[in-house]
């Protein structure tokens, strides 16, 4: 039975101007699968509560769990977590949950990861899980993001391990010298950086609603089987 | 008991004596949706009242527009805890609509084009307490807020004020609606905080 | 853009009451008969409760309301849930 438990914030790391990685120490955490999430609950002094889901950003390490939260303009929970929650303070967490949007190291199909904005979080968790397992399953990550400054995990993505191809595509502003003009992810990008449908890859798509809808439709257009496309919409 | 999260207030504002217990004021107009926003063409829209013996009266958009209109200014209270003061609507009083039907029913169910329903005692819909509105703050009602026409019964929690309204059916017995079947209160008085069906 | 998330997002609330992970179970929509994992439902959370709809036809499959006194799970739009054998 998964119930609420207290978790103490032990570290806060800046990722971008609008995203932070938060490291929590829950009372007990036996582990989780890459792609799973947890629910975080905040309680105000008058009893008001707010619950939101956040993906686990990587494998549990020394009992600590890691989230990366992107600030949503006017967002009740994300702005509090990004700007206000002090190190040493507690939130409540419920998890890990969600057994559907997960990558298990036992599956040997090639993996295609399509991330939009903060949708990178559970997908990078899969990359990190692959690393932790020493797996050789070939991965391709296609990451769509507004500007170079918005790239979460930029250092890590710049030096991917063997067998993991990373391509970042910009929608608003490209880095100086880039040949591709900034625009939304299109079929060309998927054709160039994705796996062909004949390889029957497992496809994981995560990000804001509009991105997930568009990317999943492109995969279907390219001939990928609906049953091998898993989506996680952030809202 | 849950731990307090230091300094967390949520998106809440000041409280006034016009705000029922457990509610907070909002300046915006939050959009709640339990599904996709239906596209309702006024050319195809109609409003139908069916009484407890199955007699029906309908108005199409043109006929509805010719009915006498009112411009109520009311406070609204959503069960998700926001309240909004002094909202001004334009529409037809339910008294006007019910004047066309003979009924001895005690209960009503409000219906929407997308299948949504909400139950309200009939006596809460008469005597200037409820409207079918097509305008909000001087403009046609936006689709995200229930346009072209929504129900407005402001003395009850706002889920009773069904968006994309298509009609009312009248019944001798209370018939729980969409949220009332899933744990929300059959009546829903915000001043008594009648949010949920009773627990254990 | 409509605001909804995937059925995955219900996992936390459902785990509170069911031992198996319902989001990986296959569900048959009582409206159109589509059989898909619960995780594929479209879940609307900007509402008094969470409302899950069949991704194929839009019919309401689940309603989840958390009150201080109870957790309500409405399932009128489902004809069955099918679980894999334990250990899979
Ligand atoms: C399974 C799952 C996993 C998730 N994992 C992560 C994660 O790892 N990192 C992360 O940052 N977020 C994640 N999210 C999103 C997160 O749960 C919240 O929705 C998000 O932080 C916004 O919450 P809020 O309280 O700040 O905003 P709210 O106060 O709820 O919303 C404020 C406004 O922003 C809009 N809005 C809500 N969510 C988004 C969004 N994601 N993008 C743009 N606009 C939005 C709302 O419509 C509203 O108008 C995940 C969501 C799900 C369902
Ligand atoms: Zn269906």
mmCIF file of C-alpha atoms and ligand atoms in Angstrom, chain A residues 35 37-39 50-57 67-81 118-119 121-122 153 206-209 232-235, chain C residues 3 5-6 8-9 46, ligand 1:
data_model
loop_
_atom_site.group_PDB
_atom_site.id
_atom_site.type_symbol
_atom_site.label_atom_id
_atom_site.label_comp_id
_atom_site.label_asym_id
_atom_site.label_seq_id
_atom_site.Cartn_x
_atom_site.Cartn_y
_atom_site.Cartn_z
ATOM 1 C CA UNK A 35 9.937 6.563 -15.630
ATOM 2 C CA UNK A 37 6.669 9.312 -10.594
ATOM 3 C CA UNK A 38 5.685 10.311 -7.107
ATOM 4 C CA UNK A 39 2.988 12.649 -5.868
ATOM 5 C CA UNK A 50 -2.165 20.818 -3.021
ATOM 6 C CA UNK A 51 -0.981 17.613 -4.704
ATOM 7 C CA UNK A 52 1.020 17.370 -7.939
ATOM 8 C CA UNK A 53 2.912 14.560 -9.679
ATOM 9 C CA UNK A 54 6.661 14.738 -10.328
ATOM 10 C CA UNK A 55 8.808 12.243 -12.171
ATOM 11 C CA UNK A 56 11.695 10.567 -10.422
ATOM 12 C CA UNK A 57 14.750 11.950 -12.204
ATOM 13 C CA UNK A 67 13.096 15.418 -8.818
ATOM 14 C CA UNK A 68 13.538 18.202 -11.340
ATOM 15 C CA UNK A 69 10.831 20.834 -11.283
ATOM 16 C CA UNK A 70 10.230 23.429 -13.961
ATOM 17 C CA UNK A 71 8.587 26.650 -12.797
ATOM 18 C CA UNK A 72 5.187 27.158 -14.459
ATOM 19 C CA UNK A 73 4.126 30.807 -14.608
ATOM 20 C CA UNK A 74 1.627 31.423 -11.801
ATOM 21 C CA UNK A 75 1.824 27.743 -10.862
ATOM 22 C CA UNK A 76 0.854 27.049 -7.279
ATOM 23 C CA UNK A 77 3.135 24.119 -6.502
ATOM 24 C CA UNK A 78 5.996 24.468 -8.994
ATOM 25 C CA UNK A 79 6.801 28.070 -8.007
ATOM 26 C CA UNK A 80 6.826 27.105 -4.339
ATOM 27 C CA UNK A 81 9.113 24.135 -4.946
ATOM 28 C CA UNK A 118 10.468 19.432 -18.645
ATOM 29 C CA UNK A 119 9.352 16.134 -20.227
ATOM 30 C CA UNK A 121 12.907 14.321 -16.598
ATOM 31 C CA UNK A 122 11.519 10.748 -16.731
ATOM 32 C CA UNK A 153 20.803 18.437 -17.712
ATOM 33 C CA UNK A 206 6.835 13.088 -22.495
ATOM 34 C CA UNK A 207 6.149 16.784 -22.072
ATOM 35 C CA UNK A 208 3.361 19.335 -22.274
ATOM 36 C CA UNK A 209 0.082 18.195 -23.744
ATOM 37 C CA UNK A 232 3.170 10.887 -20.315
ATOM 38 C CA UNK A 233 1.429 14.244 -20.476
ATOM 39 C CA UNK A 234 2.467 16.841 -17.931
ATOM 40 C CA UNK A 235 -0.704 18.893 -18.464
ATOM 41 C CA UNK C 3 -5.944 20.288 -20.398
ATOM 42 C CA UNK C 5 -2.934 14.177 -18.603
ATOM 43 C CA UNK C 6 -2.575 10.409 -19.075
ATOM 44 C CA UNK C 8 -0.590 7.239 -15.393
ATOM 45 C CA UNK C 9 -1.331 10.269 -13.274
ATOM 46 C CA UNK C 46 -8.928 20.719 -13.420
HETATM 47 C C1 LIG D 1 2.799 11.916 -14.271
HETATM 48 C C2 LIG D 1 3.288 13.349 -14.231
HETATM 49 C C3 LIG D 1 4.628 13.622 -14.042
HETATM 50 C C4 LIG D 1 5.110 14.937 -13.996
HETATM 51 N N1 LIG D 1 6.445 15.175 -13.830
HETATM 52 C C5 LIG D 1 6.919 16.442 -13.781
HETATM 53 C C6 LIG D 1 8.327 16.711 -13.618
HETATM 54 O O1 LIG D 1 9.154 15.796 -13.515
HETATM 55 N N2 LIG D 1 8.747 18.005 -13.588
HETATM 56 C C7 LIG D 1 7.856 19.050 -13.706
HETATM 57 O O2 LIG D 1 8.285 20.211 -13.657
HETATM 58 N N3 LIG D 1 6.517 18.833 -13.868
HETATM 59 C C8 LIG D 1 6.032 17.558 -13.897
HETATM 60 N N4 LIG D 1 4.668 17.339 -14.046
HETATM 61 C C9 LIG D 1 3.752 18.503 -14.033
HETATM 62 C C10 LIG D 1 3.394 18.842 -12.566
HETATM 63 O O3 LIG D 1 2.644 17.786 -12.009
HETATM 64 C C11 LIG D 1 2.533 20.120 -12.429
HETATM 65 O O4 LIG D 1 1.416 20.036 -13.278
HETATM 66 C C12 LIG D 1 3.294 21.376 -12.748
HETATM 67 O O5 LIG D 1 4.419 21.505 -11.876
HETATM 68 C C13 LIG D 1 2.396 22.609 -12.592
HETATM 69 O O6 LIG D 1 1.855 22.644 -11.286
HETATM 70 P P1 LIG D 1 1.579 24.033 -10.552
HETATM 71 O O7 LIG D 1 0.883 23.749 -9.275
HETATM 72 O O8 LIG D 1 2.835 24.824 -10.475
HETATM 73 O O9 LIG D 1 0.627 24.783 -11.577
HETATM 74 P P2 LIG D 1 -0.953 24.989 -11.444
HETATM 75 O O10 LIG D 1 -1.189 25.997 -10.365
HETATM 76 O O11 LIG D 1 -1.588 23.674 -11.337
HETATM 77 O O12 LIG D 1 -1.260 25.577 -12.877
HETATM 78 C C14 LIG D 1 -0.976 26.926 -13.215
HETATM 79 C C15 LIG D 1 -1.272 27.195 -14.660
HETATM 80 O O13 LIG D 1 -0.337 26.528 -15.497
HETATM 81 C C16 LIG D 1 -0.977 25.628 -16.383
HETATM 82 N N5 LIG D 1 -0.156 24.416 -16.379
HETATM 83 C C17 LIG D 1 -0.270 23.363 -15.528
HETATM 84 N N6 LIG D 1 0.688 22.451 -15.761
HETATM 85 C C18 LIG D 1 1.433 22.926 -16.772
HETATM 86 C C19 LIG D 1 2.581 22.448 -17.457
HETATM 87 N N7 LIG D 1 3.162 21.254 -17.130
HETATM 88 N N8 LIG D 1 3.104 23.221 -18.444
HETATM 89 C C20 LIG D 1 2.526 24.411 -18.767
HETATM 90 N N9 LIG D 1 1.431 24.905 -18.152
HETATM 91 C C21 LIG D 1 0.895 24.188 -17.171
HETATM 92 C C22 LIG D 1 -2.324 25.392 -15.811
HETATM 93 O O14 LIG D 1 -3.283 25.130 -16.812
HETATM 94 C C23 LIG D 1 -2.620 26.694 -15.110
HETATM 95 O O15 LIG D 1 -3.139 27.636 -16.023
HETATM 96 C C24 LIG D 1 4.196 16.030 -14.133
HETATM 97 C C25 LIG D 1 2.838 15.750 -14.328
HETATM 98 C C26 LIG D 1 2.366 14.441 -14.385
HETATM 99 C C27 LIG D 1 0.898 14.181 -14.589
#
